[in-house]
Short mmCIF file of C-alpha atoms in Angstrom, two decimals:
data_model
loop_
_atom_site.label_atom_id
_atom_site.label_comp_id
_atom_site.label_asym_id
_atom_site.label_seq_id
_atom_site.Cartn_x
_atom_site.Cartn_y
_atom_site.Cartn_z
CA UNK A 416 30.34 123.14 141.71
CA UNK A 417 27.03 121.27 141.44
CA UNK A 418 25.86 122.05 145.00
CA UNK A 419 26.61 125.53 144.25
CA UNK A 420 24.27 125.79 141.12
CA UNK A 421 21.20 123.48 143.18
CA UNK A 422 21.54 125.96 145.99
CA UNK A 423 21.34 128.81 143.44
CA UNK A 424 18.47 126.94 141.89
CA UNK A 425 16.48 126.37 145.14
CA UNK A 426 16.78 130.22 145.97
CA UNK A 427 15.67 131.53 142.61
CA UNK A 428 11.78 131.40 143.67
CA UNK A 429 12.60 133.52 146.88
CA UNK A 430 14.83 135.96 145.10
CA UNK A 431 12.20 136.21 142.39
CA UNK A 432 9.09 137.17 144.92
CA UNK A 433 11.32 139.34 146.96
CA UNK A 434 12.61 141.38 143.43
CA UNK A 435 8.93 141.71 142.62
CA UNK A 436 7.73 143.16 145.83
CA UNK A 437 10.49 145.47 145.83
CA UNK A 438 9.86 146.62 142.25
CA UNK A 439 6.06 145.85 141.56
CA UNK A 440 7.32 145.17 138.20
CA UNK A 441 8.05 142.00 136.63
CA UNK A 442 10.38 143.06 133.69
CA UNK A 443 12.21 145.02 136.66
CA UNK A 444 12.06 142.09 138.97
CA UNK A 445 13.38 139.37 136.29
CA UNK A 446 15.94 141.58 135.02
CA UNK A 447 17.25 142.22 138.64
CA UNK A 448 16.85 138.34 139.40
CA UNK A 449 19.06 137.75 136.10
CA UNK A 450 21.38 140.27 136.89
CA UNK A 451 21.88 139.02 140.32
CA UNK A 452 22.48 135.28 138.69
CA UNK A 453 25.07 136.72 136.55
CA UNK A 454 27.02 138.18 139.51
CA UNK A 455 26.67 135.48 141.66
CA UNK A 456 28.28 133.35 138.73
CA UNK A 457 30.78 136.22 138.35
CA UNK A 458 31.77 135.93 142.15
CA UNK A 459 31.20 132.27 142.36
CA UNK A 460 35.00 131.89 143.06
CA UNK A 461 34.85 134.68 146.19
CA UNK A 462 31.90 132.48 147.61
CA UNK A 463 32.81 130.40 150.84
CA UNK A 464 30.30 127.76 151.82
CA UNK A 465 30.45 129.19 155.31
CA UNK A 466 27.43 130.87 154.87
CA UNK A 467 24.30 130.43 153.26
CA UNK A 468 24.21 130.54 149.36
CA UNK A 469 20.38 132.02 149.83
CA UNK A 470 21.59 135.24 151.85
CA UNK A 471 24.61 135.81 149.85
CA UNK A 472 22.49 136.16 146.99
CA UNK A 473 20.05 138.03 148.50
CA UNK A 474 22.49 140.55 149.23
CA UNK A 475 23.82 140.89 145.76
CA UNK A 476 20.22 141.52 144.76
CA UNK A 477 19.25 143.94 147.11
CA UNK A 478 22.49 145.94 146.51
CA UNK A 479 21.48 145.91 142.58
CA UNK A 480 18.31 146.91 143.91
CA UNK A 481 19.63 149.69 145.79
CA UNK A 482 22.40 151.02 143.12
CA UNK A 483 19.64 151.09 140.37
CA UNK A 484 17.35 152.98 142.89
CA UNK A 485 19.98 155.67 142.95
CA UNK A 486 20.50 155.95 139.58
CA UNK A 487 16.66 156.42 138.75
CA UNK A 488 16.84 158.93 141.21
CA UNK A 489 19.76 160.62 139.96
CA UNK A 490 18.28 160.42 136.21
CA UNK A 491 14.72 161.60 138.02
CA UNK A 492 12.63 158.53 136.86
CA UNK A 493 9.40 158.36 138.43
CA UNK A 494 8.11 155.00 139.73
CA UNK A 495 5.47 154.18 137.20
CA UNK A 496 2.20 153.78 139.51
CA UNK A 497 -0.18 153.03 136.68
CA UNK A 498 2.08 150.43 135.37
CA UNK A 499 2.60 148.76 138.41
CA UNK A 500 2.00 144.99 139.01
CA UNK A 501 -1.14 144.31 141.08
CA UNK A 502 -1.89 140.95 142.50
CA UNK A 503 -4.63 138.74 141.46
CA UNK A 504 -6.68 136.29 143.86
CA UNK A 505 -7.89 133.64 141.86
CA UNK A 506 -11.60 133.96 141.42
CA UNK A 507 -11.88 136.06 144.45
CA UNK A 508 -12.53 139.80 143.89
CA UNK A 509 -12.73 140.29 147.60
CA UNK A 510 -9.28 138.97 148.34
CA UNK A 511 -7.78 140.42 145.18
CA UNK A 512 -8.78 144.07 146.41
CA UNK A 513 -7.32 142.96 149.81
CA UNK A 514 -4.19 141.99 148.34
CA UNK A 515 -4.19 145.25 146.33
CA UNK A 516 -4.53 147.20 149.87
CA UNK A 517 -1.52 145.52 151.16
CA UNK A 518 0.20 146.46 148.16
CA UNK A 519 -0.65 149.91 148.46
CA UNK A 520 0.26 149.89 152.20
CA UNK A 521 3.82 148.47 151.72
CA UNK A 522 4.26 150.97 148.82
CA UNK A 523 3.57 153.52 151.91
CA UNK A 524 6.20 152.45 154.10
CA UNK A 525 9.60 153.35 153.73
CA UNK A 526 12.07 151.31 151.48
CA UNK A 527 14.31 150.70 154.69
CA UNK A 528 10.96 149.26 156.24
CA UNK A 529 9.51 147.35 153.44
CA UNK A 530 12.90 145.33 152.78
CA UNK A 531 13.33 144.51 156.30
CA UNK A 532 9.76 143.10 156.44
CA UNK A 533 9.83 141.03 153.21
CA UNK A 534 13.21 139.81 153.99
CA UNK A 535 12.04 138.61 157.73
CA UNK A 536 8.26 137.75 157.18
CA UNK A 537 8.14 136.52 153.96
CA UNK A 538 11.60 135.09 152.75
CA UNK A 539 12.39 133.80 156.47
CA UNK A 540 15.71 135.41 156.97
CA UNK A 541 16.71 135.74 160.36
CA UNK A 542 17.54 139.09 161.83
CA UNK A 543 21.14 138.41 161.16
CA UNK A 544 21.04 137.18 157.76
CA UNK A 545 18.95 140.20 156.96
CA UNK A 546 21.23 142.40 158.65
CA UNK A 547 24.08 141.31 156.15
CA UNK A 548 21.83 141.68 153.49
CA UNK A 549 20.63 145.18 153.97
CA UNK A 550 24.26 146.06 155.65
CA UNK A 551 22.73 147.50 159.02
CA UNK A 552 23.09 145.62 162.56
CA UNK A 553 20.57 143.16 163.83
CA UNK A 554 18.93 145.64 166.01
CA UNK A 555 18.53 147.97 163.23
CA UNK A 556 16.80 145.27 161.36
CA UNK A 557 14.54 144.21 164.43
CA UNK A 558 13.50 148.05 164.63
CA UNK A 559 12.61 148.30 160.95
CA UNK A 560 10.52 144.96 160.95
CA UNK A 561 8.35 146.35 164.21
CA UNK A 562 8.19 149.59 162.50
CA UNK A 563 6.82 147.86 159.42
CA UNK A 564 4.29 145.79 161.17
CA UNK A 565 3.23 148.57 163.23
CA UNK A 566 2.51 150.81 160.07
CA UNK A 567 1.18 148.11 158.07
CA UNK A 568 -1.42 147.13 160.53
CA UNK A 569 -2.36 151.22 161.43
CA UNK A 570 -2.94 151.34 157.50
CA UNK A 571 -5.17 148.35 157.21
CA UNK A 572 -6.82 148.62 160.49
CA UNK A 573 -9.59 150.60 158.97
CA UNK A 574 -10.54 148.47 155.94
CA UNK A 575 -9.43 145.16 157.30
CA UNK A 576 -10.98 143.99 160.65
CA UNK A 577 -8.61 142.73 162.71
CA UNK A 578 -11.10 139.93 163.65
CA UNK A 579 -10.97 138.71 160.25
CA UNK A 580 -7.39 139.25 159.64
CA UNK A 581 -6.62 136.88 162.89
CA UNK B 440 16.65 157.53 158.96
CA UNK B 441 15.34 158.52 162.21
CA UNK B 442 13.18 155.32 162.92
CA UNK B 443 16.07 154.01 165.08
CA UNK B 444 16.69 156.56 167.03
CA UNK B 445 12.95 157.24 168.05
CA UNK B 446 12.15 155.70 171.50
CA UNK B 447 10.41 152.33 170.85
CA UNK B 448 6.64 152.18 171.48
CA UNK B 449 5.05 150.45 174.50
CA UNK B 450 2.20 148.84 175.45
CA UNK B 451 -0.04 150.68 178.07
CA UNK B 452 1.69 148.34 180.58
CA UNK B 453 4.82 149.33 179.45
CA UNK B 454 6.62 145.87 179.70
CA UNK B 455 6.76 144.73 176.34
CA UNK B 456 7.17 147.02 173.15
CA UNK B 457 7.08 146.66 169.16
CA UNK B 458 10.11 145.60 169.09
CA UNK B 459 10.03 142.70 171.67
CA UNK B 460 6.85 141.51 169.90
CA UNK B 461 8.88 141.53 166.57
CA UNK B 462 11.50 139.68 168.14
CA UNK B 463 9.22 137.47 169.50
CA UNK B 464 7.01 136.83 166.64
CA UNK B 465 10.42 136.12 164.50
CA UNK B 466 11.92 133.52 167.06
CA UNK B 467 14.88 135.89 167.66
CA UNK B 468 14.48 136.16 171.64
CA UNK B 469 16.74 133.75 173.89
CA UNK B 470 14.70 131.46 176.31
CA UNK B 471 14.15 133.96 179.11
CA UNK B 472 13.33 136.71 177.02
CA UNK B 473 10.55 134.72 175.21
CA UNK B 474 9.44 133.41 178.30
CA UNK B 475 8.97 137.04 179.86
CA UNK B 476 7.25 137.96 176.46
CA UNK B 477 4.82 134.86 176.57
CA UNK B 478 3.99 135.71 180.24
CA UNK B 479 3.29 139.47 179.28
CA UNK B 480 1.07 138.18 176.62
CA UNK B 481 -0.74 135.81 178.97
CA UNK B 482 -1.60 138.90 180.99
CA UNK B 483 -2.47 141.33 178.65
CA UNK B 484 -5.46 141.01 176.31
CA UNK B 485 -4.28 144.09 174.64
CA UNK B 486 -0.88 142.63 173.75
CA UNK B 487 -2.23 139.75 172.41
CA UNK B 488 -4.48 141.59 170.31
CA UNK B 489 -1.35 143.28 169.09
CA UNK B 490 0.73 140.58 168.52
CA UNK B 491 -2.24 138.80 166.86
CA UNK B 492 -2.72 141.65 164.45
CA UNK B 493 1.24 142.16 163.66
CA UNK B 494 1.02 138.29 162.62
CA UNK B 495 -1.74 138.73 160.56
CA UNK B 496 0.13 141.59 158.69
CA UNK B 497 2.90 139.27 158.11
CA UNK B 498 0.35 136.56 156.50
CA UNK B 499 -1.31 139.31 154.26
CA UNK B 500 2.41 140.42 152.83
CA UNK B 501 3.21 136.85 152.44
CA UNK B 502 -0.08 136.45 150.46
CA UNK B 503 0.58 139.51 148.64
CA UNK B 504 4.05 138.46 147.86
CA UNK B 505 3.10 135.00 146.60
CA UNK B 506 0.36 136.70 144.72
CA UNK B 507 2.83 138.95 142.88
CA UNK B 508 5.08 135.93 142.27
CA UNK B 509 2.24 133.60 140.86
CA UNK B 510 3.42 133.68 137.24
CA UNK B 511 5.83 131.32 136.01
CA UNK B 512 9.41 131.83 136.16
CA UNK B 513 10.39 132.83 132.72
CA UNK B 514 12.62 130.66 130.76
CA UNK B 515 15.73 133.42 130.70
CA UNK B 516 16.09 132.78 134.51
CA UNK B 517 17.75 129.55 134.70
CA UNK B 518 21.15 129.42 136.32
CA UNK B 519 22.32 126.12 134.86
CA UNK B 520 21.91 127.41 131.26
CA UNK B 521 23.51 130.40 131.99
CA UNK B 522 26.38 128.68 133.62
CA UNK B 523 26.44 126.56 130.98
CA UNK B 524 26.84 129.63 128.24
CA UNK B 525 29.18 131.02 130.70
CA UNK B 526 31.36 127.83 130.40
CA UNK B 527 30.87 128.06 126.79
CA UNK B 528 32.52 131.44 126.46
CA UNK B 529 34.77 130.67 128.93
CA UNK B 530 35.93 127.81 126.59
CA UNK B 531 35.76 129.99 123.62
CA UNK B 532 38.08 132.71 125.59
CA UNK B 533 40.41 129.82 126.78
CA UNK B 534 40.78 128.72 123.08
CA UNK B 535 41.20 131.95 121.69
CA UNK B 536 44.02 132.69 124.53
CA UNK B 537 45.69 129.15 123.75
CA UNK B 538 45.72 130.06 120.18
CA UNK B 539 47.43 133.38 121.03
CA UNK B 540 49.48 131.71 123.51
CA UNK B 541 50.68 129.24 120.95
CA UNK B 542 50.99 132.07 118.63
CA UNK B 543 53.57 133.55 120.82
CA UNK B 544 55.24 130.32 121.80
CA UNK B 545 55.77 129.69 117.95
CA UNK B 546 57.16 133.28 117.62
CA UNK B 547 59.79 132.86 120.44
CA UNK B 548 60.63 129.45 119.57
CA UNK B 549 61.08 130.61 115.88
CA UNK B 550 63.07 133.62 117.11
CA UNK B 551 65.38 131.68 119.51
CA UNK B 552 66.17 128.95 116.63
CA UNK B 553 66.49 131.77 114.17
CA UNK B 554 68.94 133.44 116.79
CA UNK B 555 70.65 130.14 116.98
CA UNK B 556 70.73 129.77 113.36
CA UNK B 557 71.89 133.25 112.83
CA UNK B 558 75.02 133.00 115.21
CA UNK B 559 75.63 129.07 113.47
CA UNK B 560 75.56 130.87 110.04
CA UNK B 561 77.46 133.78 111.36
CA UNK B 562 80.18 131.23 112.83
CA UNK B 563 80.05 128.76 109.46
CA UNK B 564 80.35 132.03 107.42
CA UNK B 565 83.28 133.67 109.16
CA UNK B 566 85.12 130.42 109.26
CA UNK B 567 84.69 129.80 105.52
CA UNK B 568 85.98 133.13 104.82
CA UNK B 569 88.92 132.82 106.99
CA UNK B 570 89.79 129.70 105.39
CA UNK B 571 89.61 131.10 102.33
CA UNK B 572 91.61 134.15 103.00
CA UNK B 573 94.42 131.85 104.82
CA UNK B 574 94.28 129.37 101.74
CA UNK B 575 94.87 132.34 99.31
CA UNK B 576 97.34 134.13 101.33
CA UNK B 577 99.66 131.05 101.56
CA UNK B 578 99.10 129.74 97.87
CA UNK B 579 99.03 132.96 96.01
CA UNK B 580 102.56 133.81 97.55
CA UNK B 581 103.87 130.53 96.05
CA UNK B 582 106.08 131.29 93.15
CA UNK B 583 107.24 127.87 92.13
CA UNK B 584 104.47 125.77 93.30
CA UNK B 585 100.98 127.92 93.55
CA UNK B 586 98.93 125.00 92.56
CA UNK B 587 98.56 121.30 92.81
CA UNK B 588 97.06 120.60 89.10
CA UNK B 589 97.88 123.12 86.93
CA UNK B 590 95.67 124.79 83.92
CA UNK B 591 97.07 122.40 81.23
CA UNK B 592 94.95 119.76 82.86
CA UNK B 593 91.96 121.89 83.06
CA UNK B 594 89.45 119.05 82.10
CA UNK B 595 91.02 116.68 85.04
CA UNK B 596 91.20 119.55 87.63
CA UNK B 597 87.47 120.21 87.29
CA UNK B 598 86.74 116.35 87.19
CA UNK B 599 88.75 115.82 90.23
CA UNK B 600 87.35 118.77 92.24
CA UNK B 601 84.03 118.17 91.46
CA UNK B 602 84.22 114.77 92.37
CA UNK B 603 85.69 115.51 95.71
CA UNK B 604 83.27 118.36 96.31
CA UNK B 605 80.46 116.50 95.27
CA UNK B 606 79.28 119.22 93.39
CA UNK B 607 80.13 120.85 89.93
CA UNK B 608 83.21 123.02 90.28
CA UNK B 609 84.80 123.54 86.57
CA UNK B 610 87.25 126.38 86.27
CA UNK B 611 85.16 129.50 84.66
CA UNK B 612 87.12 130.93 81.82
CA UNK B 613 88.05 134.39 82.77
CA UNK B 614 90.29 135.48 79.70
CA UNK B 615 87.74 137.86 79.12
CA UNK B 616 88.30 139.94 82.23
CA UNK B 617 92.08 139.52 81.66
CA UNK B 618 92.58 136.42 84.00
CA UNK B 619 94.42 133.31 82.95
CA UNK B 620 93.72 130.08 85.10
CA UNK B 621 96.63 128.80 87.04
CA UNK B 622 95.53 125.54 88.40
CA UNK B 623 93.85 124.34 91.35
CA UNK B 624 94.11 122.29 94.79
CA UNK B 625 92.37 120.30 97.13
CA UNK B 626 92.24 121.44 100.66
CA UNK B 627 90.75 120.71 103.79
CA UNK B 628 87.84 123.14 105.51
CA UNK B 629 88.44 123.67 109.20
CA UNK B 630 85.63 121.38 109.88
CA UNK B 631 87.64 118.67 107.97
CA UNK B 632 85.56 118.84 104.59
CA UNK B 633 87.19 118.80 101.46
CA UNK B 634 87.69 122.29 99.77
CA UNK B 635 89.01 123.18 96.44
CA UNK B 636 90.92 126.27 95.30
CA UNK B 637 91.35 127.58 92.02
CA UNK B 638 93.89 130.16 91.17
CA UNK B 639 94.02 132.84 88.65
CA UNK B 640 96.40 135.65 87.36
CA UNK B 641 95.97 138.99 85.58
CA UNK B 642 99.14 140.24 83.35
CA UNK B 643 100.58 142.25 86.57
CA UNK B 644 100.95 139.04 88.45
CA UNK B 645 97.94 139.96 90.94
CA UNK B 646 96.22 136.50 91.98
CA UNK B 647 92.57 135.81 92.33
CA UNK B 648 91.43 132.68 94.37
CA UNK B 649 88.06 131.10 94.22
CA UNK B 650 87.70 129.11 97.37
CA UNK B 651 84.65 126.74 97.67
CA UNK B 652 82.92 123.93 99.60
CA UNK B 653 80.00 122.03 99.56
CA UNK B 654 76.97 123.67 101.31
CA UNK B 655 75.69 121.63 104.36
CA UNK B 656 72.13 122.69 103.77
CA UNK B 657 72.40 126.53 104.23
CA UNK B 658 69.93 128.72 102.30
CA UNK B 659 71.27 130.82 99.65
CA UNK B 660 72.99 133.81 100.52
CA UNK B 661 73.77 137.16 98.18
CA UNK B 662 77.18 138.30 97.82
CA UNK B 663 79.10 139.76 101.18
CA UNK B 664 82.04 141.64 100.90
CA UNK B 665 84.84 140.94 103.52
CA UNK B 666 88.14 142.37 104.77
CA UNK B 667 89.16 140.35 107.67
CA UNK B 668 92.71 141.90 107.98
CA UNK B 669 93.78 145.59 107.19
CA UNK B 670 96.77 144.37 105.39
CA UNK B 671 94.97 141.08 104.08
CA UNK B 672 93.28 140.29 100.70
CA UNK B 673 89.33 141.20 100.18
CA UNK B 674 87.04 138.36 99.92
CA UNK B 675 83.47 138.43 98.23
CA UNK B 676 81.34 135.54 99.42
CA UNK B 677 78.05 133.81 98.43
CA UNK B 678 76.13 130.95 99.15
CA UNK B 679 74.43 128.79 96.43
CA UNK B 680 72.31 125.65 96.82
CA UNK B 681 75.15 123.15 96.49
CA UNK B 682 78.29 124.87 97.61
CA UNK B 683 79.42 128.08 99.13
CA UNK B 684 82.21 130.27 97.56
CA UNK B 685 84.73 132.89 98.24
CA UNK B 686 86.44 135.00 95.96
CA UNK B 687 89.49 136.62 97.04
CA UNK B 688 92.16 138.66 95.85
CA UNK B 689 94.03 141.65 96.46
CA UNK B 690 91.14 143.74 94.67
CA UNK B 691 88.49 146.21 95.94
CA UNK B 692 84.80 145.37 96.38
CA UNK B 693 83.88 146.73 93.01
CA UNK B 694 86.49 144.81 91.02
CA UNK B 695 85.88 141.74 92.89
CA UNK B 696 81.92 142.10 91.95
CA UNK B 697 82.90 142.44 88.61
CA UNK B 698 85.11 139.20 88.86
CA UNK B 699 82.41 137.61 90.52
CA UNK B 700 79.72 138.40 87.69
CA UNK B 701 82.42 137.01 85.35
CA UNK B 702 82.86 133.58 87.34
CA UNK B 703 79.06 133.24 87.31
CA UNK B 704 78.81 133.77 83.68
CA UNK B 705 81.93 131.46 82.89
CA UNK B 706 80.05 128.78 84.79
CA UNK B 707 76.90 129.29 83.02
CA UNK B 708 78.57 129.27 79.78
CA UNK B 709 80.51 126.29 80.73
#
């Protein structure tokens, strides 16, 4: 029981980062994480220590994100573009601009590509883990990650010289 | 979703596509595939630039996500506090559930005990009324020895029966309703306790008996009317704190109630 809570606790920063990158809205992201944790506690008895708690939590959070998104789409809620969370690089306006470009480029991807890339490249999930979170085959995860990288690289190529990014 | 159906993009040399590079970067290839991609990267600068660009994309996205998450975790997101609150709620719910269960158990137990009590009482009542009726039938039919102690020894009779029953049992004066005391006797109850019978007679020779025994602890009960046999006498039964009583005679219910009223008034006046 204590191990479970410790594992969940260890995964929270990662879950929150994923939620923030998905929603670009601190309140929505924190709600998503809190909701995910409540559900994890609800379903705690269903969890079997066969897989990583972290992957299980990502799946809960992701499913919540998807259902919220569907609900918002049905209700016709428009994304608050003006209110979107923008990253700040400490004392570095140039880096801040670069980060915001990354944010804009990510936003231009399909949500499927964005989630796959965030889970694999940022949160370090394997294709298999990401596949269980997203509910698709591992090969699909690989395709989405490849397309996301290609898409971002093309978008950022104009403003971010490859030599510098390397 | 059409992305997966699309043909994979390939490098100019047609050996390694974006998916292979992705799997290579993400460490998802087995040893052979990994060696093949590494060899292709060795040969092709184009491929190396692409792989480098993809890795750079990953680093940029990671920096972006880290920058978004730079703010401190809000205090409301604390799994241990949430779990503790949940335990508190669960404990309260369990407490409520336990209280509800306890109440149900009390109810069931009371019902069961009450059920048993009801049957025990019903049995005791029946036995008592049967004994009273039997005594009435046997002794009221006696012409020469209907009583053990005659009315002429009224004071002695009352003292004696009261002593044996361990409760005051003096013969009430029923002359007001036309009944004369004949006397009384001591009898056993079916349980082996002492019971007492007082006998009265009206001008027509109809006999009324008052049968009494100590009350072993049952609650007081109001008058109940019994007629155990079609050809038998009728009985009015009631229970008081210290004794149970049966008024028996060849009278209808209304008459018995009137007589019972006279008996109680006689005792109150005595």
